[in-house]
Amino acid sequence: RLPPFVAPGRRQFLADARPSPPRQEGEPDAVRLEREGDAAFHRRSLPEAERLYEAALRIAKNPGDLLLKLSDVAFLRGDLAAEKSLREQIFGSLDPR
């Protein structure tokens, strides 16, 4: 059983809270992959969402949202260590001092 979802500073999954804008002609591949990952996340197809987010992350110019979305996937998979590791790449250490 997973604990209640409480991410730093928010209480919704990023893909649910900040939906991708409609697809635009000529958009970068990273944006297209992230959008496809969001669609998979909404269907809770977690392996597909993870694969798409990771592909986008490899070529993205601004990886922050992708790291957060991957941390949400890790949380839903029950991999709390991976979730923490991904969040710490953005926020720094989450361990109490």
PDB file of C-alpha atoms in Angstrom:
ATOM      1  CA  ARG A   1       0.000   0.000   0.000  1.00  0.00           C
ATOM      2  CA  LEU A   2       1.327   3.401  -1.004  1.00  0.00           C
ATOM      3  CA  PRO A   3       1.408   6.312   1.430  1.00  0.00           C
ATOM      4  CA  PRO A   4      -0.728   9.399   0.661  1.00  0.00           C
ATOM      5  CA  PHE A   5       0.756  11.373  -2.226  1.00  0.00           C
ATOM      6  CA  VAL A   6       2.384  14.532  -0.947  1.00  0.00           C
ATOM      7  CA  ALA A   7       5.076  15.880  -3.245  1.00  0.00           C
ATOM      8  CA  PRO A   8       7.057  18.962  -2.268  1.00  0.00           C
ATOM      9  CA  GLY A   9       4.879  22.008  -2.916  1.00  0.00           C
ATOM     10  CA  ARG A  10       1.940  20.241  -4.571  1.00  0.00           C
ATOM     11  CA  ARG A  11      -0.678  17.549  -4.134  1.00  0.00           C
ATOM     12  CA  GLN A  12      -1.377  16.519  -7.726  1.00  0.00           C
ATOM     13  CA  PHE A  13       0.578  14.565 -10.281  1.00  0.00           C
ATOM     14  CA  LEU A  14       2.238  16.983 -12.689  1.00  0.00           C
ATOM     15  CA  ALA A  15       0.777  15.384 -15.827  1.00  0.00           C
ATOM     16  CA  ASP A  16      -2.684  15.732 -14.267  1.00  0.00           C
ATOM     17  CA  ALA A  17      -2.138  19.245 -12.891  1.00  0.00           C
ATOM     18  CA  ARG A  18      -0.455  20.773 -15.936  1.00  0.00           C
ATOM     19  CA  PRO A  19      -1.794  19.157 -19.109  1.00  0.00           C
ATOM     20  CA  SER A  20       0.210  19.501 -22.276  1.00  0.00           C
ATOM     21  CA  PRO A  21      -1.029  22.067 -24.798  1.00  0.00           C
ATOM     22  CA  PRO A  22      -2.502  20.833 -28.083  1.00  0.00           C
ATOM     23  CA  ARG A  23       0.012  19.424 -30.549  1.00  0.00           C
ATOM     24  CA  GLN A  24       1.535  21.988 -32.882  1.00  0.00           C
ATOM     25  CA  GLU A  25       3.098  21.522 -36.294  1.00  0.00           C
ATOM     26  CA  GLY A  26       6.877  21.471 -36.185  1.00  0.00           C
ATOM     27  CA  GLU A  27       7.193  21.055 -32.413  1.00  0.00           C
ATOM     28  CA  PRO A  28      10.444  19.607 -31.077  1.00  0.00           C
ATOM     29  CA  ASP A  29      10.646  15.838 -30.628  1.00  0.00           C
ATOM     30  CA  ALA A  30      11.074  16.206 -26.850  1.00  0.00           C
ATOM     31  CA  VAL A  31       7.745  18.051 -26.615  1.00  0.00           C
ATOM     32  CA  ARG A  32       5.999  15.443 -28.765  1.00  0.00           C
ATOM     33  CA  LEU A  33       7.399  12.599 -26.656  1.00  0.00           C
ATOM     34  CA  GLU A  34       6.419  14.347 -23.417  1.00  0.00           C
ATOM     35  CA  ARG A  35       2.890  14.898 -24.713  1.00  0.00           C
ATOM     36  CA  GLU A  36       2.624  11.213 -25.665  1.00  0.00           C
ATOM     37  CA  GLY A  37       3.957  10.326 -22.206  1.00  0.00           C
ATOM     38  CA  ASP A  38       1.260  12.508 -20.629  1.00  0.00           C
ATOM     39  CA  ALA A  39      -1.410  10.647 -22.592  1.00  0.00           C
ATOM     40  CA  ALA A  40      -0.002   7.310 -21.408  1.00  0.00           C
ATOM     41  CA  PHE A  41       0.165   8.629 -17.833  1.00  0.00           C
ATOM     42  CA  HIS A  42      -3.510   9.655 -17.965  1.00  0.00           C
ATOM     43  CA  ARG A  43      -4.346   6.085 -19.041  1.00  0.00           C
ATOM     44  CA  ARG A  44      -2.060   4.928 -16.174  1.00  0.00           C
ATOM     45  CA  SER A  45      -0.001   2.983 -18.696  1.00  0.00           C
ATOM     46  CA  LEU A  46       3.048   3.526 -16.502  1.00  0.00           C
ATOM     47  CA  PRO A  47       5.677   1.532 -18.460  1.00  0.00           C
ATOM     48  CA  GLU A  48       4.771   3.406 -21.651  1.00  0.00           C
ATOM     49  CA  ALA A  49       4.716   6.785 -19.880  1.00  0.00           C
ATOM     50  CA  GLU A  50       8.110   6.069 -18.326  1.00  0.00           C
ATOM     51  CA  ARG A  51       9.613   5.026 -21.669  1.00  0.00           C
ATOM     52  CA  LEU A  52       8.314   8.159 -23.404  1.00  0.00           C
ATOM     53  CA  TYR A  53       9.379  10.527 -20.608  1.00  0.00           C
ATOM     54  CA  GLU A  54      12.864   8.984 -20.554  1.00  0.00           C
ATOM     55  CA  ALA A  55      13.172   9.359 -24.335  1.00  0.00           C
ATOM     56  CA  ALA A  56      12.105  13.003 -24.051  1.00  0.00           C
ATOM     57  CA  LEU A  57      14.521  13.565 -21.166  1.00  0.00           C
ATOM     58  CA  ARG A  58      17.480  12.454 -23.311  1.00  0.00           C
ATOM     59  CA  ILE A  59      16.861  15.301 -25.782  1.00  0.00           C
ATOM     60  CA  ALA A  60      15.007  17.949 -23.743  1.00  0.00           C
ATOM     61  CA  LYS A  61      16.481  21.397 -23.216  1.00  0.00           C
ATOM     62  CA  ASN A  62      14.632  21.864 -19.871  1.00  0.00           C
ATOM     63  CA  PRO A  63      14.435  18.539 -18.040  1.00  0.00           C
ATOM     64  CA  GLY A  64      12.716  19.714 -14.826  1.00  0.00           C
ATOM     65  CA  ASP A  65       9.120  18.811 -15.678  1.00  0.00           C
ATOM     66  CA  LEU A  66      10.214  15.474 -17.121  1.00  0.00           C
ATOM     67  CA  LEU A  67      12.083  14.562 -13.937  1.00  0.00           C
ATOM     68  CA  LEU A  68       8.970  15.404 -11.914  1.00  0.00           C
ATOM     69  CA  LYS A  69       6.744  13.375 -14.215  1.00  0.00           C
ATOM     70  CA  LEU A  70       9.138  10.426 -13.971  1.00  0.00           C
ATOM     71  CA  SER A  71       9.058  10.770 -10.172  1.00  0.00           C
ATOM     72  CA  ASP A  72       5.247  10.599 -10.307  1.00  0.00           C
ATOM     73  CA  VAL A  73       5.501   7.397 -12.372  1.00  0.00           C
ATOM     74  CA  ALA A  74       7.947   5.946  -9.830  1.00  0.00           C
ATOM     75  CA  PHE A  75       5.548   6.824  -6.997  1.00  0.00           C
ATOM     76  CA  LEU A  76       2.626   5.099  -8.707  1.00  0.00           C
ATOM     77  CA  ARG A  77       4.807   2.033  -9.334  1.00  0.00           C
ATOM     78  CA  GLY A  78       5.588   1.968  -5.620  1.00  0.00           C
ATOM     79  CA  ASP A  79       9.298   2.677  -6.134  1.00  0.00           C
ATOM     80  CA  LEU A  80       9.683   5.338  -3.453  1.00  0.00           C
ATOM     81  CA  ALA A  81      13.507   5.276  -3.590  1.00  0.00           C
ATOM     82  CA  ALA A  82      13.442   6.126  -7.319  1.00  0.00           C
ATOM     83  CA  GLU A  83      10.824   8.810  -6.693  1.00  0.00           C
ATOM     84  CA  LYS A  84      13.029  10.404  -4.037  1.00  0.00           C
ATOM     85  CA  SER A  85      16.134  10.201  -6.221  1.00  0.00           C
ATOM     86  CA  LEU A  86      14.382  11.912  -9.125  1.00  0.00           C
ATOM     87  CA  ARG A  87      12.960  14.672  -6.924  1.00  0.00           C
ATOM     88  CA  GLU A  88      16.359  15.256  -5.343  1.00  0.00           C
ATOM     89  CA  GLN A  89      17.803  15.949  -8.796  1.00  0.00           C
ATOM     90  CA  ILE A  90      15.585  19.040  -8.799  1.00  0.00           C
ATOM     91  CA  PHE A  91      15.084  20.041  -5.175  1.00  0.00           C
ATOM     92  CA  GLY A  92      18.309  18.799  -3.590  1.00  0.00           C
ATOM     93  CA  SER A  93      18.311  16.526  -0.549  1.00  0.00           C
ATOM     94  CA  LEU A  94      14.873  15.712   0.840  1.00  0.00           C
ATOM     95  CA  ASP A  95      16.297  14.204   4.021  1.00  0.00           C
ATOM     96  CA  PRO A  96      15.501  16.053   7.253  1.00  0.00           C
ATOM     97  CA  ARG A  97      18.462  17.904   8.671  1.00  0.00           C
TER      98      ARG A  97
END
